[in-house]
XYZ file of C-alpha atoms in Angstrom:
510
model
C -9.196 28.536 -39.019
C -7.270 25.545 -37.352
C -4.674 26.848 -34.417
C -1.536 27.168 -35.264
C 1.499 25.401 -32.888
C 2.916 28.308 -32.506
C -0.441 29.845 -30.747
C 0.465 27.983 -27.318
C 4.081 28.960 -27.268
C 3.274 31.997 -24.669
C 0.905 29.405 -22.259
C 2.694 28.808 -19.145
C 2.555 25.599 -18.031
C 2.407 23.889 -14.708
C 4.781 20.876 -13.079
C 2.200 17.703 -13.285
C 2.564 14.515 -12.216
C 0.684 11.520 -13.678
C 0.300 8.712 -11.401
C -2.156 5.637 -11.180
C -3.587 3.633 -7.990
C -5.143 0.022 -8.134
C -7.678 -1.603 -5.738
C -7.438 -5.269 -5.763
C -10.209 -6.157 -4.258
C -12.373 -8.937 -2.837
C -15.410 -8.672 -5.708
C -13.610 -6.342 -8.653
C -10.123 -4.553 -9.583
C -9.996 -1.022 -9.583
C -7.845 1.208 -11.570
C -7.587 5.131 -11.490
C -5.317 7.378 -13.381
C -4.566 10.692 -12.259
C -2.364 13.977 -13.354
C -1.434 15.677 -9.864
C -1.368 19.560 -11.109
C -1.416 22.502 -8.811
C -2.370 20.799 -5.434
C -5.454 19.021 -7.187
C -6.198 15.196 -8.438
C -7.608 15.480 -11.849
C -8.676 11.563 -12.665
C -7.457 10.945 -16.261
C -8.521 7.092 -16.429
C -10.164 4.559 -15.340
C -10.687 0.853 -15.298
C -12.906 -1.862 -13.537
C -12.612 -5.552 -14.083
C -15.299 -7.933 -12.132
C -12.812 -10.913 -10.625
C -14.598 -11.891 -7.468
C -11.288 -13.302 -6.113
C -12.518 -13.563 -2.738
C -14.466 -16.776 -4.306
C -10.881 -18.233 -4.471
C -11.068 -18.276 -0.801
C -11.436 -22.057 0.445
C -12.102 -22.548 4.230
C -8.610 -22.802 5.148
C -8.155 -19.384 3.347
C -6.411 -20.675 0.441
C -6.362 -18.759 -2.508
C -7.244 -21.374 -5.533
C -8.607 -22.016 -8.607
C -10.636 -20.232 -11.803
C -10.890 -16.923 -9.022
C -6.736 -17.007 -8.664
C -6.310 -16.874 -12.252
C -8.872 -14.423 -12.883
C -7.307 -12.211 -10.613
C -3.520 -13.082 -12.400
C -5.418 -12.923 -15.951
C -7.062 -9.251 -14.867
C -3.369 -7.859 -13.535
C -2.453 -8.622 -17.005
C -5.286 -6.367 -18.785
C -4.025 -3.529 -16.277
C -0.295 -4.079 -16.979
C -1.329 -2.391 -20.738
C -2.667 0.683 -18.930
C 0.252 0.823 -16.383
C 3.302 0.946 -19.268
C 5.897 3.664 -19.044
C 5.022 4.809 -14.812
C 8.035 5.135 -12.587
C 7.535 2.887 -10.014
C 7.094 5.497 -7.581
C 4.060 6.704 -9.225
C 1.932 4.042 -9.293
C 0.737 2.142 -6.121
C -1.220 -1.065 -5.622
C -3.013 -2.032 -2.415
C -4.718 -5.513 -1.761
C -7.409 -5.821 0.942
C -9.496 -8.091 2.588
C -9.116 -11.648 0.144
C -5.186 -10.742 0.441
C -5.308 -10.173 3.574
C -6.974 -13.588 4.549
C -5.421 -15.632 1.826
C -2.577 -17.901 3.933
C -1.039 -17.837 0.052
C -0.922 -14.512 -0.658
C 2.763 -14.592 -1.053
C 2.710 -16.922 -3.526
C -0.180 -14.952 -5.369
C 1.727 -11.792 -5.075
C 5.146 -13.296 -6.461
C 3.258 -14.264 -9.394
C 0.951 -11.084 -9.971
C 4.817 -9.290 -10.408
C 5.851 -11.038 -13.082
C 2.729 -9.274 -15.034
C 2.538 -6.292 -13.346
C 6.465 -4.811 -11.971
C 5.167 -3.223 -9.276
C 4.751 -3.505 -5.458
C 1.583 -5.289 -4.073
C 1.098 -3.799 -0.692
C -1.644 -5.746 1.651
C -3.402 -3.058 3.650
C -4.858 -3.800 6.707
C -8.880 -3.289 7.773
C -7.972 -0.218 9.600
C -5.691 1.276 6.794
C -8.411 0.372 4.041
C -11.390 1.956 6.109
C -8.813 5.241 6.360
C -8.395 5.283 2.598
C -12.033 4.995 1.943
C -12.615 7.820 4.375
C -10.137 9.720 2.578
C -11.171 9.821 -1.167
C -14.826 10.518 0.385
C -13.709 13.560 2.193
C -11.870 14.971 -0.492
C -14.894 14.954 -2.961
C -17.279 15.974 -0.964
C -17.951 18.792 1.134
C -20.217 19.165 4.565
C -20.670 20.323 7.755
C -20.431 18.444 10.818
C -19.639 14.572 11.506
C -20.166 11.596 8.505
C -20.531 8.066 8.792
C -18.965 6.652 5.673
C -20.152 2.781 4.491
C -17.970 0.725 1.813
C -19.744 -2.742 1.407
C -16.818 -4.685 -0.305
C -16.612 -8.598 -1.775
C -15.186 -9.826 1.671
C -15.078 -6.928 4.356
C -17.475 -4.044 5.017
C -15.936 -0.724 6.535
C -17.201 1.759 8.732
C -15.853 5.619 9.106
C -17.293 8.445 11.378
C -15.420 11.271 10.506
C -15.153 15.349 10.028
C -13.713 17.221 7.823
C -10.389 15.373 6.382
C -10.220 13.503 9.426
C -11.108 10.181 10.265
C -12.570 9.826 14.249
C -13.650 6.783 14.604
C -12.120 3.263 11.828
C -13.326 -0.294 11.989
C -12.985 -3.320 9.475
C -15.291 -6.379 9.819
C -15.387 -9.290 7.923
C -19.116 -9.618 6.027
C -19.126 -8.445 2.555
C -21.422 -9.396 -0.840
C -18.932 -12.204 -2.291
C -18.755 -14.236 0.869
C -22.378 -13.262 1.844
C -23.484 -15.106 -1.559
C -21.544 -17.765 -0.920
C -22.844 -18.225 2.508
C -26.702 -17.924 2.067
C -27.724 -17.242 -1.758
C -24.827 -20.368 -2.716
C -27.681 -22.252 -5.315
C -29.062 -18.816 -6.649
C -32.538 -19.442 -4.705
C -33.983 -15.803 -3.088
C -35.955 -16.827 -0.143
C -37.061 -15.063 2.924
C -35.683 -17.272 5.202
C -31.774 -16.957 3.523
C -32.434 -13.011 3.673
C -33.436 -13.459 7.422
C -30.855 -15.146 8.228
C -27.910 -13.449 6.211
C -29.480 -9.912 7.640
C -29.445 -11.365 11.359
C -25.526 -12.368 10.570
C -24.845 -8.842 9.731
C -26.416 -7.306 12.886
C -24.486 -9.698 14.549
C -21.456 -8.737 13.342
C -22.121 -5.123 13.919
C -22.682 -5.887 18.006
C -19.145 -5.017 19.106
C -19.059 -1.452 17.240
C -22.706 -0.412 16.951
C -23.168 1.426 20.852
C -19.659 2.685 20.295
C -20.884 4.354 16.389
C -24.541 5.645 17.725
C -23.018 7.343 20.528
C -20.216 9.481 18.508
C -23.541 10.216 16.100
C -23.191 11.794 12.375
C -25.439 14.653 10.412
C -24.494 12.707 6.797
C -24.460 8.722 5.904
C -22.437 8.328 2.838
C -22.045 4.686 0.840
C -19.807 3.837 -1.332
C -18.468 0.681 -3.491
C -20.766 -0.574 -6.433
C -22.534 -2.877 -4.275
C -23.932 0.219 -2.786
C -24.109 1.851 -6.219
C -26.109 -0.798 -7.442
C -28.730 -0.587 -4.467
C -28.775 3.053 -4.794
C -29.597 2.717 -8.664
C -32.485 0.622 -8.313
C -33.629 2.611 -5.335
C -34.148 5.918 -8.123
C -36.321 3.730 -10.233
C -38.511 3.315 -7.857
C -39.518 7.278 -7.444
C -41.828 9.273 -8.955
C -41.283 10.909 -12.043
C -38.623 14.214 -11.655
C -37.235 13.448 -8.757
C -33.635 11.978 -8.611
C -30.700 11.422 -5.965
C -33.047 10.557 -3.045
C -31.286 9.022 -0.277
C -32.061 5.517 0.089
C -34.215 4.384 3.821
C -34.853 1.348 5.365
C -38.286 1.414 3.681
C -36.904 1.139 0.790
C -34.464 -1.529 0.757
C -37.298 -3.594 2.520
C -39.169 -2.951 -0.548
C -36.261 -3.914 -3.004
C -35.906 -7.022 -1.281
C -39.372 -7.537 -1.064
C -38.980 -7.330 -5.353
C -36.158 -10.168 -5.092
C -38.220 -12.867 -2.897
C -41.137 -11.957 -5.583
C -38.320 -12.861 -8.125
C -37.497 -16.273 -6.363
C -34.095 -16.547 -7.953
C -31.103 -14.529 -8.971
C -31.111 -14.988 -12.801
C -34.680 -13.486 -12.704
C -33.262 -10.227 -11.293
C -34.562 -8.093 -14.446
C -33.545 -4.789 -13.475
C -32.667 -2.293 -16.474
C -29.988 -1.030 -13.922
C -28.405 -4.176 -13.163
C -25.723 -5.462 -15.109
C -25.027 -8.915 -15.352
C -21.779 -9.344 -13.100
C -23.278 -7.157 -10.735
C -26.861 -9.637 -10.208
C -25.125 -12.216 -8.489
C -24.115 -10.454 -5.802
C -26.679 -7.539 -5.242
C -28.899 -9.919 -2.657
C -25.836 -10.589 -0.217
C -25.211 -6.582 -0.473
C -28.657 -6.035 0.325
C -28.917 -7.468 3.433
C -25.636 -6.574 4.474
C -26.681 -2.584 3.783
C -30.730 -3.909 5.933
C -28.075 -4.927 9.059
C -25.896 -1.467 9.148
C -29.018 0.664 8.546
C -30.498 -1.410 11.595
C -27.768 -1.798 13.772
C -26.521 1.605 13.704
C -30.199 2.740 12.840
C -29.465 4.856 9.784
C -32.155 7.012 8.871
C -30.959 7.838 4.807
C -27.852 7.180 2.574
C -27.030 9.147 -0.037
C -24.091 7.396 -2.674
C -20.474 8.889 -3.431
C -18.623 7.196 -6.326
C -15.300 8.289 -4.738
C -14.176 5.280 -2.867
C -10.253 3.621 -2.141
C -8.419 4.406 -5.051
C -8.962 7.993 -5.049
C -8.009 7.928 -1.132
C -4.995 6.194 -2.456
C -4.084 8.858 -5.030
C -4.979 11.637 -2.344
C -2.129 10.455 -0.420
C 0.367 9.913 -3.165
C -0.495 13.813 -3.805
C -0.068 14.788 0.507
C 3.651 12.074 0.231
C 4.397 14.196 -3.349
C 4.115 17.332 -1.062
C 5.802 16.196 2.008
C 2.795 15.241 4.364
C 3.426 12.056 5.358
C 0.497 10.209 7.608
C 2.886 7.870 8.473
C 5.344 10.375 10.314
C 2.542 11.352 12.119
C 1.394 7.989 13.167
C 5.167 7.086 14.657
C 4.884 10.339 16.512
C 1.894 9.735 18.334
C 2.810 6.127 19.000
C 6.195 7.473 20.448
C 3.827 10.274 22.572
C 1.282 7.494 24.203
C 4.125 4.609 24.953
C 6.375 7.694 26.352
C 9.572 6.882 24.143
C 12.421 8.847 25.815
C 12.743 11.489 22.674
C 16.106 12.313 23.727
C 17.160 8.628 23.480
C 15.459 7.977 20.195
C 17.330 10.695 17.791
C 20.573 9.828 19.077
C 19.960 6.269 17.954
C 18.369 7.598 14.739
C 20.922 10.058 14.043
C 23.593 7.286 14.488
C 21.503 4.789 12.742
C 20.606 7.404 9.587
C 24.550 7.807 9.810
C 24.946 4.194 9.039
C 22.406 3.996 6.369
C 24.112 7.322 4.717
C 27.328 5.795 4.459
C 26.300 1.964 3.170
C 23.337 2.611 1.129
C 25.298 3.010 -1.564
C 28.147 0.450 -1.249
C 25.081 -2.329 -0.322
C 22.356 -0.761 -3.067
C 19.790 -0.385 -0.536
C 17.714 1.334 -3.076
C 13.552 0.855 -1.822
C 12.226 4.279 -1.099
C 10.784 2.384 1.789
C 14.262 1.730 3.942
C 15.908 4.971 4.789
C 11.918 6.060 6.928
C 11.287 2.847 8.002
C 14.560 2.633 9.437
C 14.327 5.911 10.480
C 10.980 5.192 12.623
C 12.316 1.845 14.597
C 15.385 3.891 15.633
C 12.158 5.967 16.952
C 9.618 3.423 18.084
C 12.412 0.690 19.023
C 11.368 1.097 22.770
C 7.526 1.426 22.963
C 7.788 -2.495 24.642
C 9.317 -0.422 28.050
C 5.685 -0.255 28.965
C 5.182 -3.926 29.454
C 8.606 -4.785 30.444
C 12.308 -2.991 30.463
C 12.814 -7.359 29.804
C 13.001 -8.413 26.474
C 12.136 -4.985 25.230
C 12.826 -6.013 21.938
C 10.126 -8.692 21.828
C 8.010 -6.543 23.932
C 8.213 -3.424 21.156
C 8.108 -5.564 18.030
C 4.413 -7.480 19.333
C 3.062 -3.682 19.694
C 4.733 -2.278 16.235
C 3.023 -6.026 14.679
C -0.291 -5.465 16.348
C -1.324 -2.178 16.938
C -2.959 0.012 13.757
C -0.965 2.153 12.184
C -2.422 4.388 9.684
C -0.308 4.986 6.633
C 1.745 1.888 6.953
C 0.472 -1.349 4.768
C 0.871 -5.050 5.955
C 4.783 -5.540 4.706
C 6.103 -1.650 6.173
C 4.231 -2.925 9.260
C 5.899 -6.024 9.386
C 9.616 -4.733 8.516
C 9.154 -2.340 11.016
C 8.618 -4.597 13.677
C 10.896 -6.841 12.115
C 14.044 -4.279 12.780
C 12.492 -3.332 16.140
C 12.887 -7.003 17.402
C 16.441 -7.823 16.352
C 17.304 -4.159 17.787
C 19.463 -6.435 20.477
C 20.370 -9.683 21.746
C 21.096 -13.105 18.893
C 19.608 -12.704 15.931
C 17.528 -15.736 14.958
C 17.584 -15.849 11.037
C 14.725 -18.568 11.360
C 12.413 -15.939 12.775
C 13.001 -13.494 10.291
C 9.958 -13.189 7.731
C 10.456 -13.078 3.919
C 9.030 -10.245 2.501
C 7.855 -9.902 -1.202
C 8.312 -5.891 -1.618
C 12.222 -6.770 0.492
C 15.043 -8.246 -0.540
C 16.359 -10.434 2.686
C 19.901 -9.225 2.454
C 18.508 -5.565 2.264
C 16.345 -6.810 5.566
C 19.347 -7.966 7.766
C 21.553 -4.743 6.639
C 18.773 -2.632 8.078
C 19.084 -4.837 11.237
C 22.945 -4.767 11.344
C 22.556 -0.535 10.780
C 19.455 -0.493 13.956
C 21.879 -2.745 16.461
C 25.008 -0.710 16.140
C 22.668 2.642 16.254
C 21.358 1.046 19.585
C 24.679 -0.513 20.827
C 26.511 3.028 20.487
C 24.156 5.095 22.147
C 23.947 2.037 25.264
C 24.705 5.225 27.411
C 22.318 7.410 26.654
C 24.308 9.857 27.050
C 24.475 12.925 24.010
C 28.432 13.629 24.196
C 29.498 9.950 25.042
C 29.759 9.050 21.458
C 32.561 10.591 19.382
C 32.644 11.425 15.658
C 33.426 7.759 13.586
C 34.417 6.959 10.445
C 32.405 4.152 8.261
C 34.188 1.916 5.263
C 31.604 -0.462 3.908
C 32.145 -3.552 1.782
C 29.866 -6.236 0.413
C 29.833 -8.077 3.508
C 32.111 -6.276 5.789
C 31.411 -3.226 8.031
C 34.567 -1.414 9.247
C 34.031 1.506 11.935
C 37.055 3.375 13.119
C 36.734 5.706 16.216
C 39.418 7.892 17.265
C 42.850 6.572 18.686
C 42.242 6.747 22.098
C 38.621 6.127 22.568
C 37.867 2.423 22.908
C 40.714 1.932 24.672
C 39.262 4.320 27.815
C 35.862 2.403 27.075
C 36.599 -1.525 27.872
C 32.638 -1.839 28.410
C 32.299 -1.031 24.895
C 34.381 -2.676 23.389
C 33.293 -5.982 24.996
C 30.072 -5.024 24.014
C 31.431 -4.760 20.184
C 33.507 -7.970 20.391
C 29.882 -9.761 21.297
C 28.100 -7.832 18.744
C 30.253 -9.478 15.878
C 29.476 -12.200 17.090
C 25.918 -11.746 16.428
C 25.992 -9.903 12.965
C 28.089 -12.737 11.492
C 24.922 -14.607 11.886
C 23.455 -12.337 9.405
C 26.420 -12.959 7.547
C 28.176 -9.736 8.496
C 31.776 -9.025 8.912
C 32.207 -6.082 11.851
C 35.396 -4.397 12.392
C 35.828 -1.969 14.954
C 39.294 -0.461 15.877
């Protein structure tokens, strides 16, 4: 007897949110689908495209050719799974091909006329963060873990406990530009494995004391390149067993099988698909250099990877845990920002924003916190220098890592940190992709006059004002009497509209 419709009408049912997160990576595209339901990611979707874009890469790290359009041509697959999401339910990150590319502007501008969504470039430290992420929330142990993601350009490295990442490094080896390097004409022979395996454990010098000594009870790989080793790894065991971590010994072996084979397109594995075999070799001896360098006794494989670290923060932002409030406070805590100082620019500055958003459509979900934080962070640079504080402040926000923020919320923020005071220099001003430019020097016109009002530091120096905003024109009326008892201030103001008309802003202050 079929149901009838009627038969759920007394099933309660929960709030859910659908979202998606994609992985453009250096070897493949990664798409995940999720419904966000009760506190828990339930993956709905998923979709893998093989691009190697990171072969697009020429030496001056331009982004060209058959790989660019295979990336552009793969966006537009995904765009058919990404129809109907809110644009604040779906996010995109780029890593280590973006990230090098000198072009990846002009790639990005053209991925968003297939796919209407933001592109956000993460950095090394913020992809190794996200790996470490979806690992910990799929699998449970005791004690420390050193996580491994072998990608097309850039191989990351995690110690970490619990849902909390100790210890974050990026470097730049990874089973695209490995192949490229040393397995170019297809050939397998000992001396290319040497060599590429000697590169990695090169590569690994500056972090491998640092990893050993911090130790870890569980090695965990992920990425397919890792997948792929770990497959062909269970064919070689005896009949019943299955999941054994993979040892030294045994990638020797497999490797061992590939010098037998003499050449990549006589890689006959039943495991190994075709898009995969050109790359496996490079991965190899990338995985032979971590497990000696940071002598690795066993790996064992988790399939949770980026994406589902992406997705695990969209679900923490959907409930109000946001890693990158927490990463502003502790840079505020170690570069001692005077607390006091900061809100009463950030309440004035938030005052601002609350009164123009509307009148200048400032509408990114991005501006109102990232505002927010360089009324926080705008004097970090007091460390170096109370001197050119601005410039001082903005070359920290640019340069230090900041987990939770990608390349272009990095790069705003220290954007609106360094026009905080003194001329504003339009040429020096970056264009963004995710930012409109006139949204970029509002936000700077909204940080200067938070700055300029509080110049006294003082809580009760600053009366109540009242804002009128038009297109281009900023009117702020204090009362009657009080910039006439303040003739500091008000030569201050006369100079500041000065300055903001070079952003094309009309101040009025009476």
């Amino acid at each position: 007897m079929s149901p009838d419709p009627s038969s759920f009408a007394s099933v309660e049912s929960r709030e859910a949110s659908k979202v998606a997160a994609l992985d453009i990576g250096s070897n493949s595209f990664h798409l995940v689908v999720a419904r966000i339901v009760a506190g828990s990611v339930q993956i709905l979707h998923r979709v893998k495209q093989k691009v190697r874009l990171a072969e697009g890469l020429n030496e001056d790290n331009v982004l060209q050719g058959e790989a660019k359009q295979r990336g552009l041509d793969t966006l537009k697959i995904i765009a058919d799974s990404l129809k109907g999401f809110e644009p604040d339910s779906v996010r995109i990150v780029a890593t280590h091909t973006l990230r090098r590319a000198v072009n990846a502007k002009e790639f990005i501008e053209e991925a968003l006329q297939v796919l209407p969504y933001p592109i956000e470039v993460i950095s090394g430290t913020e992809e190794a963060r996200l790996i470490y992420s979806g690992v910990a929330h799929t699998n449970h142990d005791a004690g420390k873990r050193l996580v491994v993601d072998i990608g097309g350009g850039s191989t990351e490295f995690i110690i970490g406990e619990g849902l909390s990442p100790l210890l974050l490094r990026s470097l730049q080896m990874g089973c695209v530009s490995y192949t490229q390097r040393f397995f170019a004409n297809g050939e397998l022979k000992a001396k290319a494995f040497d060599k590429a395996i000697t590169a990695a454990e090169q590569e690994m010098e500056p972090i491998e004391e640092r990893y050993r000594r911090l130790g870890w009870q569980r090695c965990i790989g992920t990425s397919g390149t890792i997948k792929a080793i770990y497959n062909l790894v269970q064919q070689t065991q005896k009949e019943g067993e299955h999941d054994v971590p993979v040892t030294l010994k045994a990638l020797k072996s497999l490797m061992k099988q590939f010098i037998e084979a003499g050449h990549i397109d006589k890689l006959n594995f039943p495991e190994m698909t075709e898009d995969r075999r050109p790359v496996i070799p490079a991965g190899l001896c990338v995985l032979i250099g971590l497990f000696k360098a940071l002598k690795i006794e066993a790996l064992e494989y988790s399939p949770a990877a980026l994406r589902e670290g992406v997705l695990y923060q969209m679900e923490d932002e959907l409930h109000n845990s946001d890693i990158r409030s927490r990463t502003a406070s502790s840079l505020a805590t170690r570069y001692d920002v005077d607390i006091d100082q900061a809100n009463l620019v950030l309440n004035t500055t938030l005052t601002l924003f609350n009164h123009c958003q509307k009148a200048w459509k400032l509408r990114h979900p991005d501006y109102r916190a990232i505002l927010g934080w360089a009324a926080l962070l705008h004097e970090v640079g007091f460390q170096i220098n109370t001197r050119g504080v601005q410039r001082h402040s903005a070359y920290i926000l640019q340069n230090v890592d900041m987990p939770g923020f990608n390349q272009a919320q990095q790069e705003l923020l220290a954007t609106l940190v360094r026009f905080h005071r003194k001329k504003i220099r339009i040429a020096d001003i970056p264009s963004f992709t995710q930012y409109d430019k006139e949204d970029v020097y509002r936000l700077i016109v909204m940080l200067r006059l938070g700055v300029l009002l509080n110049i006294k530091r003082q809580e009760s120096f600053l009366p109540e004002f009242e804002v009128d905003v038009e297109k281009d024109k900023l009117t702020v009326t204090f009362p009657a009497e009080w910039l006439p008892s303040k003739p500091i201030m008000t030569a201050d103001l006369e100079r500041e509209k000065g300055y903001q008309s070079a952003v094309g802003i009309e101040l009025d202050v009476s």
